[in-house]
mmCIF file of C-alpha atoms in Angstrom:
data_model
loop_
_atom_site.group_PDB
_atom_site.id
_atom_site.type_symbol
_atom_site.label_atom_id
_atom_site.label_comp_id
_atom_site.label_asym_id
_atom_site.label_seq_id
_atom_site.Cartn_x
_atom_site.Cartn_y
_atom_site.Cartn_z
ATOM 1 C CA MET D 139 0.000 0.000 0.000
ATOM 2 C CA ARG D 140 2.795 2.407 0.894
ATOM 3 C CA ARG D 141 4.374 2.099 -2.583
ATOM 4 C CA VAL D 142 1.033 2.893 -4.250
ATOM 5 C CA VAL D 143 0.489 5.974 -2.096
ATOM 6 C CA GLU D 144 4.034 7.160 -2.875
ATOM 7 C CA ILE D 145 3.425 7.256 -6.630
ATOM 8 C CA VAL D 146 -0.121 8.706 -6.646
ATOM 9 C CA PRO D 147 0.113 12.325 -7.834
ATOM 10 C CA ASP D 148 -0.836 15.044 -5.373
ATOM 11 C CA ALA D 149 -4.519 15.918 -5.620
ATOM 12 C CA ARG D 150 -6.015 19.304 -6.336
ATOM 13 C CA TYR D 151 -8.655 18.638 -3.679
ATOM 14 C CA PRO D 152 -8.680 16.347 -0.649
ATOM 15 C CA PRO D 153 -10.586 13.059 -0.886
ATOM 16 C CA THR D 154 -14.236 13.295 0.089
ATOM 17 C CA GLU D 155 -15.650 11.854 3.301
ATOM 18 C CA PRO D 156 -14.884 8.108 3.469
ATOM 19 C CA PHE D 157 -17.311 5.260 3.960
ATOM 20 C CA GLU D 158 -16.566 2.386 6.340
ATOM 21 C CA VAL D 159 -16.877 -1.334 5.668
ATOM 22 C CA ALA D 160 -15.686 -4.538 7.295
ATOM 23 C CA VAL D 161 -13.496 -6.888 5.284
ATOM 24 C CA GLN D 162 -12.700 -10.213 6.923
ATOM 25 C CA GLY D 163 -13.159 -8.744 10.390
ATOM 26 C CA GLU D 164 -11.141 -5.563 9.800
ATOM 27 C CA ASN D 165 -12.646 -2.093 9.422
ATOM 28 C CA VAL D 166 -11.633 -0.366 6.222
ATOM 29 C CA SER D 167 -12.110 3.327 5.427
ATOM 30 C CA ILE D 168 -12.521 4.100 1.713
ATOM 31 C CA PRO D 169 -12.748 7.594 0.201
ATOM 32 C CA ARG D 170 -15.947 8.296 -1.699
ATOM 33 C CA ARG D 171 -13.996 10.270 -4.309
ATOM 34 C CA ILE D 172 -10.370 11.105 -5.024
ATOM 35 C CA TYR D 173 -9.065 13.929 -7.190
ATOM 36 C CA SER D 174 -5.525 12.859 -8.142
ATOM 37 C CA GLU D 175 -4.411 12.634 -11.753
ATOM 38 C CA GLU D 176 -4.114 9.114 -13.134
ATOM 39 C CA LEU D 177 -0.924 7.192 -12.510
ATOM 40 C CA ASP D 178 1.943 7.560 -14.942
ATOM 41 C CA PRO D 179 1.904 4.309 -16.988
ATOM 42 C CA ALA D 180 5.649 3.763 -16.454
ATOM 43 C CA LEU D 181 5.228 4.068 -12.700
ATOM 44 C CA GLU D 182 2.211 1.769 -12.770
ATOM 45 C CA ARG D 183 4.254 -0.881 -14.617
ATOM 46 C CA SER D 184 6.785 -0.743 -11.767
ATOM 47 C CA LEU D 185 4.148 -2.017 -9.321
ATOM 48 C CA THR D 186 3.649 -5.658 -8.387
ATOM 49 C CA GLY D 187 0.363 -7.330 -9.335
ATOM 50 C CA THR D 188 -1.096 -6.809 -5.870
ATOM 51 C CA GLN D 189 0.046 -3.178 -5.812
ATOM 52 C CA ARG D 190 -1.658 -2.627 -9.187
ATOM 53 C CA VAL D 191 -4.911 -4.023 -7.808
ATOM 54 C CA ILE D 192 -4.612 -1.702 -4.795
ATOM 55 C CA ALA D 193 -3.992 1.269 -7.112
ATOM 56 C CA HIS D 194 -7.028 0.420 -9.206
ATOM 57 C CA CYS D 195 -9.179 0.000 -6.102
ATOM 58 C CA LEU D 196 -8.165 3.526 -5.152
ATOM 59 C CA TYR D 197 -8.777 4.863 -8.668
ATOM 60 C CA SER D 198 -12.197 3.192 -8.753
ATOM 61 C CA ARG D 199 -13.097 6.065 -6.412
ATOM 62 C CA HIS D 200 -11.877 8.724 -8.882
ATOM 63 C CA HIS D 201 -14.101 11.715 -9.629
ATOM 64 C CA ASP D 202 -14.038 10.910 -13.374
ATOM 65 C CA GLY D 203 -16.374 8.068 -14.363
ATOM 66 C CA TYR D 204 -14.113 7.023 -17.240
ATOM 67 C CA VAL D 205 -11.222 6.541 -14.815
ATOM 68 C CA ARG D 206 -13.493 4.548 -12.486
ATOM 69 C CA GLN D 207 -14.551 2.361 -15.402
ATOM 70 C CA ARG D 208 -10.970 1.710 -16.556
ATOM 71 C CA SER D 209 -9.958 0.847 -13.002
ATOM 72 C CA LEU D 210 -12.891 -1.516 -12.631
ATOM 73 C CA GLU D 211 -11.687 -3.546 -15.624
ATOM 74 C CA LEU D 212 -8.564 -4.479 -13.683
ATOM 75 C CA LEU D 213 -10.525 -5.419 -10.546
ATOM 76 C CA MET D 214 -12.919 -7.907 -12.130
ATOM 77 C CA ASP D 215 -10.450 -10.804 -12.137
ATOM 78 C CA SER D 216 -9.350 -10.347 -8.545
ATOM 79 C CA ALA D 217 -10.467 -12.811 -5.886
ATOM 80 C CA GLU D 218 -9.064 -10.632 -3.093
ATOM 81 C CA PRO D 219 -11.723 -9.991 -0.426
ATOM 82 C CA TRP D 220 -10.682 -6.339 -0.103
ATOM 83 C CA VAL D 221 -11.714 -5.691 -3.728
ATOM 84 C CA ALA D 222 -15.407 -6.449 -3.018
ATOM 85 C CA PRO D 223 -16.329 -3.113 -1.353
ATOM 86 C CA PHE D 224 -14.933 -1.166 -4.294
ATOM 87 C CA VAL D 225 -16.932 -3.185 -6.823
ATOM 88 C CA VAL D 226 -20.159 -3.184 -4.784
ATOM 89 C CA HIS D 227 -19.891 0.572 -4.285
ATOM 90 C CA LEU D 228 -19.519 1.039 -8.058
ATOM 91 C CA ALA D 229 -22.679 -1.053 -8.530
ATOM 92 C CA GLY D 230 -24.555 1.634 -6.602
ATOM 93 C CA GLU D 231 -23.444 4.472 -8.853
ATOM 94 C CA TYR D 232 -25.149 6.106 -11.817
ATOM 95 C CA VAL D 233 -22.851 5.174 -14.739
ATOM 96 C CA LEU D 234 -24.781 2.588 -16.751
ATOM 97 C CA GLU D 235 -21.692 1.319 -18.579
ATOM 98 C CA ILE D 236 -20.032 0.528 -15.250
ATOM 99 C CA LEU D 237 -23.081 -1.476 -14.152
ATOM 100 C CA GLU D 238 -22.967 -3.425 -17.405
ATOM 101 C CA ASP D 239 -19.227 -4.042 -17.003
ATOM 102 C CA ILE D 240 -19.733 -5.385 -13.480
ATOM 103 C CA ARG D 241 -22.548 -7.656 -14.635
ATOM 104 C CA ARG D 242 -20.379 -9.076 -17.435
ATOM 105 C CA GLY D 243 -17.173 -9.169 -15.359
ATOM 106 C CA LEU D 244 -18.699 -11.039 -12.426
ATOM 107 C CA GLY D 245 -20.272 -13.860 -14.417
ATOM 108 C CA GLY D 246 -19.568 -16.300 -11.574
ATOM 109 C CA LEU D 247 -21.811 -14.279 -9.265
ATOM 110 C CA THR D 248 -24.829 -16.158 -10.617
ATOM 111 C CA VAL D 249 -23.198 -19.588 -10.236
ATOM 112 C CA PRO D 250 -23.995 -21.295 -6.912
ATOM 113 C CA GLY D 251 -20.828 -22.123 -4.954
ATOM 114 C CA SER D 252 -18.517 -20.080 -7.198
ATOM 115 C CA VAL D 253 -15.570 -18.165 -5.766
ATOM 116 C CA GLU D 254 -17.184 -14.843 -6.749
ATOM 117 C CA ARG D 255 -20.467 -15.773 -5.126
ATOM 118 C CA GLN D 256 -18.704 -16.755 -1.891
ATOM 119 C CA LEU D 257 -16.544 -13.615 -1.885
ATOM 120 C CA TYR D 258 -19.385 -11.152 -2.475
ATOM 121 C CA GLY D 259 -21.864 -13.081 -0.327
ATOM 122 C CA GLU D 260 -19.516 -12.930 2.649
ATOM 123 C CA PHE D 261 -18.849 -9.225 2.126
ATOM 124 C CA ILE D 262 -22.556 -8.344 1.957
ATOM 125 C CA VAL D 263 -23.426 -10.438 5.017
ATOM 126 C CA ARG D 264 -20.689 -8.640 6.993
ATOM 127 C CA ASN D 265 -21.879 -5.219 5.750
ATOM 128 C CA PRO D 266 -25.692 -5.257 5.695
ATOM 129 C CA ALA D 267 -26.144 -1.487 6.189
ATOM 130 C CA PHE D 268 -23.684 -0.746 3.375
ATOM 131 C CA PHE D 269 -25.609 -3.081 1.066
ATOM 132 C CA VAL D 270 -28.965 -1.520 2.007
ATOM 133 C CA ARG D 271 -27.532 1.900 1.139
ATOM 134 C CA THR D 272 -26.229 0.522 -2.159
ATOM 135 C CA GLU D 273 -29.616 -0.969 -3.032
ATOM 136 C CA ARG D 274 -31.343 2.335 -2.285
ATOM 137 C CA ARG D 275 -28.888 4.193 -4.474
ATOM 138 C CA VAL D 276 -29.563 1.751 -7.332
ATOM 139 C CA VAL D 277 -33.296 2.416 -7.064
ATOM 140 C CA SER D 278 -32.732 6.163 -6.839
ATOM 141 C CA TYR D 279 -30.524 6.310 -9.952
ATOM 142 C CA TRP D 280 -32.932 4.089 -11.866
ATOM 143 C CA THR D 281 -35.820 6.378 -10.911
ATOM 144 C CA CYS D 282 -33.959 9.589 -11.780
ATOM 145 C CA TYR D 283 -32.059 8.624 -14.914
ATOM 146 C CA TYR D 284 -33.057 5.256 -16.364
ATOM 147 C CA ARG D 285 -36.732 4.598 -15.708
ATOM 148 C CA ARG D 286 -37.688 5.754 -19.195
ATOM 149 C CA LYS D 287 -35.144 3.408 -20.833
ATOM 150 C CA TYR D 288 -35.967 0.539 -18.423
ATOM 151 C CA PRO D 289 -39.648 0.929 -17.415
ATOM 152 C CA THR D 290 -39.465 -2.378 -15.524
ATOM 153 C CA PHE D 291 -36.965 -2.256 -12.659
ATOM 154 C CA GLY D 292 -35.976 -5.898 -13.215
ATOM 155 C CA ARG D 293 -34.553 -5.118 -16.652
ATOM 156 C CA TYR D 294 -32.279 -2.363 -15.345
ATOM 157 C CA PRO D 295 -28.645 -3.616 -15.038
ATOM 158 C CA GLY D 296 -28.450 -2.298 -11.470
ATOM 159 C CA SER D 297 -31.462 -4.408 -10.500
ATOM 160 C CA GLU D 298 -29.881 -7.490 -12.055
ATOM 161 C CA LEU D 299 -26.698 -6.865 -10.064
ATOM 162 C CA MET D 300 -28.607 -6.415 -6.803
ATOM 163 C CA GLU D 301 -30.422 -9.703 -7.462
ATOM 164 C CA ALA D 302 -27.105 -11.478 -8.033
ATOM 165 C CA PHE D 303 -25.524 -9.904 -4.936
ATOM 166 C CA ARG D 304 -28.612 -10.777 -2.870
ATOM 167 C CA ALA D 305 -28.457 -14.396 -4.085
ATOM 168 C CA ALA D 306 -24.774 -14.515 -3.085
ATOM 169 C CA ALA D 307 -25.621 -13.155 0.375
ATOM 170 C CA SER D 308 -28.512 -15.620 0.715
ATOM 171 C CA GLU D 309 -26.224 -18.525 -0.148
ATOM 172 C CA HIS D 310 -23.575 -17.362 2.335
ATOM 173 C CA HIS D 311 -26.138 -16.624 5.060
ATOM 174 C CA GLY D 312 -28.098 -19.845 4.517
ATOM 175 C CA ALA D 313 -31.421 -18.004 4.315
ATOM 176 C CA ARG D 314 -33.084 -15.481 2.035
ATOM 177 C CA TRP D 315 -31.366 -12.097 2.273
ATOM 178 C CA PRO D 316 -33.737 -9.117 2.766
ATOM 179 C CA ARG D 317 -34.821 -7.113 -0.254
ATOM 180 C CA ASN D 318 -34.590 -3.312 -0.176
ATOM 181 C CA THR D 319 -35.470 -2.734 -3.808
ATOM 182 C CA PRO D 320 -38.731 -3.169 -5.714
ATOM 183 C CA PRO D 321 -39.340 -6.723 -6.887
ATOM 184 C CA PRO D 322 -37.645 -7.077 -10.253
ATOM 185 C CA PHE D 323 -40.898 -7.881 -12.063
ATOM 186 C CA ALA D 324 -44.436 -7.185 -10.903
ATOM 187 C CA GLY D 325 -46.199 -10.355 -9.795
ATOM 188 C CA THR D 326 -42.940 -12.298 -9.424
ATOM 189 C CA VAL D 327 -42.712 -14.763 -6.577
ATOM 190 C CA GLU D 328 -39.288 -14.654 -4.909
ATOM 191 C CA SER D 329 -37.312 -17.830 -4.434
ATOM 192 C CA THR D 330 -36.458 -18.839 -0.899
ATOM 193 C CA VAL D 331 -32.686 -18.892 -1.458
#
């Protein structure tokens, strides 16, 4: 982590108020937004694989949505538990292309017993309030920006992600995880797992 912080350019503005999550029993404070310029590619190449993942976790909080999206691409293949809060937080943001990238990049999230499903299920179960807030943000952004394009909530990529995350949490918890979004389709009966 220290090496990553050393090479991040000084920011024009300080990071915004952090949010707190628990990752494998440790509290982690993550900035909502950062305002540093992107890393110099030569400096980034000097980082180890783990350091690169850490850098892209940090840049997934960047104020520019394109930077967040590029950083996300490098996080999708990671099975590190500390990557989960960065990805879940991005799922609760307004950039549709990021939601679609997460849905495609976490294909194992819909596969019972998969590594991704275990990883994200554990994270959500340990951070229920964070997940509730994320679900509410998904509904809010759908209502404000995407309801015309996706009149049915269940067809909105954010809804599909919340369903997959909820299924992962249900599997990890051993019981149905609470819903804090509208049902994906009117008249749909929810499964018990």
